[in-house]
GROMACS .gro file of C-alpha atoms in nm:
model
  245
    1UNK     CA    1   0.001  -0.001   0.001
    2UNK     CA    2   0.141   0.327  -0.102
    3UNK     CA    3  -0.122   0.561   0.052
    4UNK     CA    4  -0.410   0.528   0.278
    5UNK     CA    5  -0.623   0.829   0.360
    6UNK     CA    6  -0.958   0.946   0.470
    7UNK     CA    7  -1.172   1.178   0.252
    8UNK     CA    8  -1.471   1.385   0.381
    9UNK     CA    9  -1.694   1.359   0.086
   10UNK     CA   10  -2.009   1.476   0.290
   11UNK     CA   11  -2.364   1.362   0.277
   12UNK     CA   12  -2.664   1.470   0.080
   13UNK     CA   13  -2.916   1.482   0.347
   14UNK     CA   14  -3.286   1.516   0.274
   15UNK     CA   15  -3.549   1.564   0.553
   16UNK     CA   16  -3.890   1.461   0.436
   17UNK     CA   17  -4.179   1.593   0.655
   18UNK     CA   18  -4.522   1.422   0.626
   19UNK     CA   19  -4.722   1.650   0.862
   20UNK     CA   20  -5.039   1.533   1.015
   21UNK     CA   21  -5.281   1.620   1.312
   22UNK     CA   22  -5.087   1.384   1.557
   23UNK     CA   23  -4.796   1.624   1.534
   24UNK     CA   24  -5.003   1.890   1.699
   25UNK     CA   25  -5.023   1.684   2.033
   26UNK     CA   26  -4.885   1.918   2.315
   27UNK     CA   27  -4.639   1.781   2.585
   28UNK     CA   28  -4.506   2.024   2.844
   29UNK     CA   29  -4.668   2.327   2.660
   30UNK     CA   30  -4.492   2.242   2.319
   31UNK     CA   31  -4.617   2.041   2.012
   32UNK     CA   32  -4.433   1.738   1.890
   33UNK     CA   33  -4.377   1.914   1.564
   34UNK     CA   34  -4.218   2.204   1.734
   35UNK     CA   35  -3.986   2.001   1.937
   36UNK     CA   36  -3.865   1.836   1.627
   37UNK     CA   37  -3.843   2.154   1.432
   38UNK     CA   38  -3.631   2.319   1.703
   39UNK     CA   39  -3.386   2.021   1.718
   40UNK     CA   40  -3.340   2.042   1.345
   41UNK     CA   41  -3.300   2.416   1.339
   42UNK     CA   42  -3.054   2.431   1.622
   43UNK     CA   43  -2.849   2.144   1.463
   44UNK     CA   44  -2.839   2.318   1.126
   45UNK     CA   45  -2.753   2.641   1.273
   46UNK     CA   46  -2.448   2.465   1.443
   47UNK     CA   47  -2.310   2.333   1.122
   48UNK     CA   48  -1.995   2.508   0.975
   49UNK     CA   49  -2.054   2.738   0.679
   50UNK     CA   50  -1.811   2.536   0.467
   51UNK     CA   51  -1.984   2.200   0.556
   52UNK     CA   52  -1.934   1.950   0.267
   53UNK     CA   53  -2.288   1.838   0.325
   54UNK     CA   54  -2.577   1.916   0.093
   55UNK     CA   55  -2.933   1.973   0.232
   56UNK     CA   56  -3.287   1.931   0.093
   57UNK     CA   57  -3.635   1.972   0.238
   58UNK     CA   58  -3.956   1.786   0.114
   59UNK     CA   59  -4.302   1.840   0.262
   60UNK     CA   60  -4.660   1.740   0.183
   61UNK     CA   61  -4.700   2.033  -0.060
   62UNK     CA   62  -4.385   1.958  -0.248
   63UNK     CA   63  -3.987   2.017  -0.257
   64UNK     CA   64  -3.917   2.333  -0.057
   65UNK     CA   65  -3.542   2.322  -0.088
   66UNK     CA   66  -3.306   2.123  -0.304
   67UNK     CA   67  -2.925   2.078  -0.299
   68UNK     CA   68  -2.862   2.361  -0.072
   69UNK     CA   69  -2.484   2.390   0.021
   70UNK     CA   70  -2.565   2.648   0.285
   71UNK     CA   71  -2.682   2.498   0.626
   72UNK     CA   72  -2.801   2.838   0.737
   73UNK     CA   73  -3.027   2.872   0.434
   74UNK     CA   74  -3.167   2.535   0.514
   75UNK     CA   75  -3.226   2.625   0.882
   76UNK     CA   76  -3.416   2.925   0.761
   77UNK     CA   77  -3.639   2.711   0.530
   78UNK     CA   78  -3.718   2.481   0.815
   79UNK     CA   79  -3.798   2.764   1.051
   80UNK     CA   80  -4.032   2.930   0.789
   81UNK     CA   81  -4.219   2.611   0.713
   82UNK     CA   82  -4.530   2.635   0.933
   83UNK     CA   83  -4.798   2.378   0.827
   84UNK     CA   84  -5.154   2.373   0.962
   85UNK     CA   85  -5.110   2.048   1.138
   86UNK     CA   86  -5.487   1.997   1.199
   87UNK     CA   87  -5.559   2.009   0.827
   88UNK     CA   88  -5.257   1.837   0.681
   89UNK     CA   89  -5.314   1.483   0.551
   90UNK     CA   90  -5.017   1.244   0.583
   91UNK     CA   91  -4.868   1.164   0.256
   92UNK     CA   92  -4.580   0.951   0.089
   93UNK     CA   93  -4.515   1.242  -0.145
   94UNK     CA   94  -4.243   1.390   0.076
   95UNK     CA   95  -4.056   1.062   0.095
   96UNK     CA   96  -4.096   1.004  -0.268
   97UNK     CA   97  -3.959   1.337  -0.353
   98UNK     CA   98  -3.653   1.257  -0.118
   99UNK     CA   99  -3.587   0.937  -0.285
  100UNK     CA  100  -3.581   1.152  -0.620
  101UNK     CA  101  -3.309   1.365  -0.448
  102UNK     CA  102  -3.120   1.063  -0.359
  103UNK     CA  103  -3.103   0.957  -0.726
  104UNK     CA  104  -2.963   1.278  -0.847
  105UNK     CA  105  -2.601   1.329  -0.917
  106UNK     CA  106  -2.397   1.474  -0.647
  107UNK     CA  107  -2.111   1.716  -0.683
  108UNK     CA  108  -1.875   1.472  -0.539
  109UNK     CA  109  -1.923   1.115  -0.671
  110UNK     CA  110  -1.803   0.974  -0.340
  111UNK     CA  111  -2.092   1.153  -0.145
  112UNK     CA  112  -2.350   0.932   0.009
  113UNK     CA  113  -2.714   0.994   0.072
  114UNK     CA  114  -2.948   0.993   0.379
  115UNK     CA  115  -3.309   1.057   0.432
  116UNK     CA  116  -3.479   1.151   0.767
  117UNK     CA  117  -3.848   1.065   0.728
  118UNK     CA  118  -4.066   1.230   0.978
  119UNK     CA  119  -4.428   1.110   0.969
  120UNK     CA  120  -4.743   1.068   1.146
  121UNK     CA  121  -4.900   0.719   1.127
  122UNK     CA  122  -4.946   0.607   0.770
  123UNK     CA  123  -5.288   0.550   0.597
  124UNK     CA  124  -5.393   0.227   0.462
  125UNK     CA  125  -5.302   0.341   0.111
  126UNK     CA  126  -4.950   0.440   0.229
  127UNK     CA  127  -4.886   0.105   0.387
  128UNK     CA  128  -4.971  -0.059   0.060
  129UNK     CA  129  -4.737   0.172  -0.144
  130UNK     CA  130  -4.441   0.161   0.112
  131UNK     CA  131  -4.288  -0.168   0.010
  132UNK     CA  132  -4.221  -0.041  -0.345
  133UNK     CA  133  -4.054   0.268  -0.198
  134UNK     CA  134  -3.858   0.049   0.043
  135UNK     CA  135  -3.714  -0.132  -0.263
  136UNK     CA  136  -3.630   0.189  -0.431
  137UNK     CA  137  -3.435   0.301  -0.120
  138UNK     CA  138  -3.253  -0.028  -0.086
  139UNK     CA  139  -3.164  -0.022  -0.471
  140UNK     CA  140  -3.023   0.339  -0.433
  141UNK     CA  141  -2.823   0.233  -0.116
  142UNK     CA  142  -2.975   0.523   0.080
  143UNK     CA  143  -3.031   0.466   0.465
  144UNK     CA  144  -3.381   0.590   0.564
  145UNK     CA  145  -3.425   0.709   0.932
  146UNK     CA  146  -3.781   0.705   1.009
  147UNK     CA  147  -3.941   0.914   1.298
  148UNK     CA  148  -4.293   0.802   1.370
  149UNK     CA  149  -4.467   1.088   1.568
  150UNK     CA  150  -4.746   0.905   1.766
  151UNK     CA  151  -4.816   0.766   2.118
  152UNK     CA  152  -4.572   0.476   2.233
  153UNK     CA  153  -4.839   0.213   2.161
  154UNK     CA  154  -4.810   0.274   1.780
  155UNK     CA  155  -4.461   0.130   1.783
  156UNK     CA  156  -4.586  -0.224   1.799
  157UNK     CA  157  -4.899  -0.180   1.598
  158UNK     CA  158  -4.924  -0.382   1.276
  159UNK     CA  159  -5.006  -0.061   1.074
  160UNK     CA  160  -4.652   0.066   1.140
  161UNK     CA  161  -4.464  -0.243   1.037
  162UNK     CA  162  -4.396  -0.107   0.678
  163UNK     CA  163  -4.222   0.188   0.832
  164UNK     CA  164  -4.006  -0.037   1.053
  165UNK     CA  165  -3.925  -0.258   0.750
  166UNK     CA  166  -3.836   0.054   0.566
  167UNK     CA  167  -3.577   0.171   0.826
  168UNK     CA  168  -3.429  -0.189   0.881
  169UNK     CA  169  -3.399  -0.289   0.506
  170UNK     CA  170  -3.234   0.038   0.397
  171UNK     CA  171  -2.983   0.042   0.668
  172UNK     CA  172  -3.146   0.317   0.881
  173UNK     CA  173  -3.314   0.329   1.215
  174UNK     CA  174  -3.681   0.357   1.348
  175UNK     CA  175  -3.771   0.585   1.628
  176UNK     CA  176  -4.123   0.639   1.778
  177UNK     CA  177  -4.159   1.000   1.915
  178UNK     CA  178  -4.455   1.072   2.140
  179UNK     CA  179  -4.310   1.402   2.263
  180UNK     CA  180  -4.139   1.289   2.581
  181UNK     CA  181  -3.840   1.095   2.442
  182UNK     CA  182  -3.503   1.231   2.390
  183UNK     CA  183  -3.456   1.279   2.017
  184UNK     CA  184  -3.188   1.097   1.847
  185UNK     CA  185  -2.868   1.272   1.753
  186UNK     CA  186  -2.837   1.380   1.392
  187UNK     CA  187  -2.466   1.332   1.399
  188UNK     CA  188  -2.507   0.976   1.497
  189UNK     CA  189  -2.680   0.918   1.173
  190UNK     CA  190  -2.464   1.129   0.938
  191UNK     CA  191  -2.105   1.119   1.082
  192UNK     CA  192  -2.041   0.750   0.954
  193UNK     CA  193  -2.164   0.841   0.620
  194UNK     CA  194  -1.936   1.148   0.567
  195UNK     CA  195  -1.606   0.964   0.517
  196UNK     CA  196  -1.458   0.735   0.264
  197UNK     CA  197  -1.128   0.566   0.275
  198UNK     CA  198  -0.903   0.590  -0.031
  199UNK     CA  199  -0.620   0.333  -0.091
  200UNK     CA  200  -0.338   0.367  -0.349
  201UNK     CA  201  -0.131   0.053  -0.414
  202UNK     CA  202   0.100  -0.073  -0.674
  203UNK     CA  203  -0.068  -0.348  -0.878
  204UNK     CA  204   0.133  -0.667  -0.991
  205UNK     CA  205  -0.103  -0.730  -1.284
  206UNK     CA  206   0.076  -0.766  -1.614
  207UNK     CA  207  -0.165  -0.917  -1.854
  208UNK     CA  208  -0.540  -0.898  -1.934
  209UNK     CA  209  -0.785  -1.129  -1.787
  210UNK     CA  210  -0.974  -1.219  -1.469
  211UNK     CA  211  -0.812  -1.123  -1.153
  212UNK     CA  212  -0.881  -1.118  -0.779
  213UNK     CA  213  -0.844  -0.862  -0.506
  214UNK     CA  214  -0.870  -0.915  -0.131
  215UNK     CA  215  -0.831  -0.669   0.156
  216UNK     CA  216  -0.688  -0.713   0.508
  217UNK     CA  217  -0.665  -0.459   0.781
  218UNK     CA  218  -0.443  -0.509   1.071
  219UNK     CA  219  -0.447  -0.250   1.351
  220UNK     CA  220  -0.389  -0.272   1.722
  221UNK     CA  221  -0.767  -0.214   1.774
  222UNK     CA  222  -0.912  -0.374   1.468
  223UNK     CA  223  -0.830  -0.675   1.251
  224UNK     CA  224  -1.070  -0.716   0.936
  225UNK     CA  225  -1.079  -0.905   0.615
  226UNK     CA  226  -1.276  -0.847   0.310
  227UNK     CA  227  -1.370  -1.146   0.096
  228UNK     CA  228  -1.194  -1.193  -0.229
  229UNK     CA  229  -1.352  -0.996  -0.518
  230UNK     CA  230  -1.291  -1.108  -0.882
  231UNK     CA  231  -1.277  -0.867  -1.160
  232UNK     CA  232  -1.192  -0.829  -1.533
  233UNK     CA  233  -0.925  -0.603  -1.648
  234UNK     CA  234  -0.808  -0.538  -2.015
  235UNK     CA  235  -0.458  -0.404  -2.038
  236UNK     CA  236  -0.362  -0.202  -2.341
  237UNK     CA  237  -0.016  -0.149  -2.464
  238UNK     CA  238   0.133   0.206  -2.439
  239UNK     CA  239   0.063   0.446  -2.714
  240UNK     CA  240   0.370   0.670  -2.774
  241UNK     CA  241   0.310   1.035  -2.874
  242UNK     CA  242   0.555   1.210  -3.093
  243UNK     CA  243   0.599   1.556  -2.925
  244UNK     CA  244   0.842   1.699  -3.182
  245UNK     CA  245   0.937   1.604  -3.527
   0.00000   0.00000   0.00000
């Protein structure tokens, strides 16, 4: 190995909010929605101005912000979004739009995607459609962190199983927020996704054909081995270029 380095590629982070009447529940003088909003805005305002992350915001009415490089502007968009919770109807539209964002090309090809899907309990129609959207998330390789805003009893209800499956299958996490729990840390979701490791090594391959590559890491605190990967490589002879007659 000639070089081993860590690259901070950043994350394309989309928050999808499917607001509904249950988010208007008041605990200790504040609605569940406002608790979540406050946590999001506070976190966004604390991000450095030169953050490599990209931010988007999708709600029931559509895509409010897309591919913002400024966490401050994203925080402002969050703060300005004030849905009428009692008249809002829970929808899969925000999550569908978030998946569209995850399928877009990023400024850095090494950048990963993550979706935070905040929703009230899904309707019957939503539960029927969720498996297809779950498959899309898995195919895109985007982890979906699902926050269900509902009383604790909903976490074990059969109607919520598609949301739990969405989180588990995509590599995200499921969280049931009734207004009294501590909200998870956004950094615990995004920090592991921000970095990639780059390895440069001198290859001993001298001919075209099918070859194999394996990876072994030895460290005082870690020993890991990656199963052998086979690949096909076509080597071409050098093409000399005449620079001067």
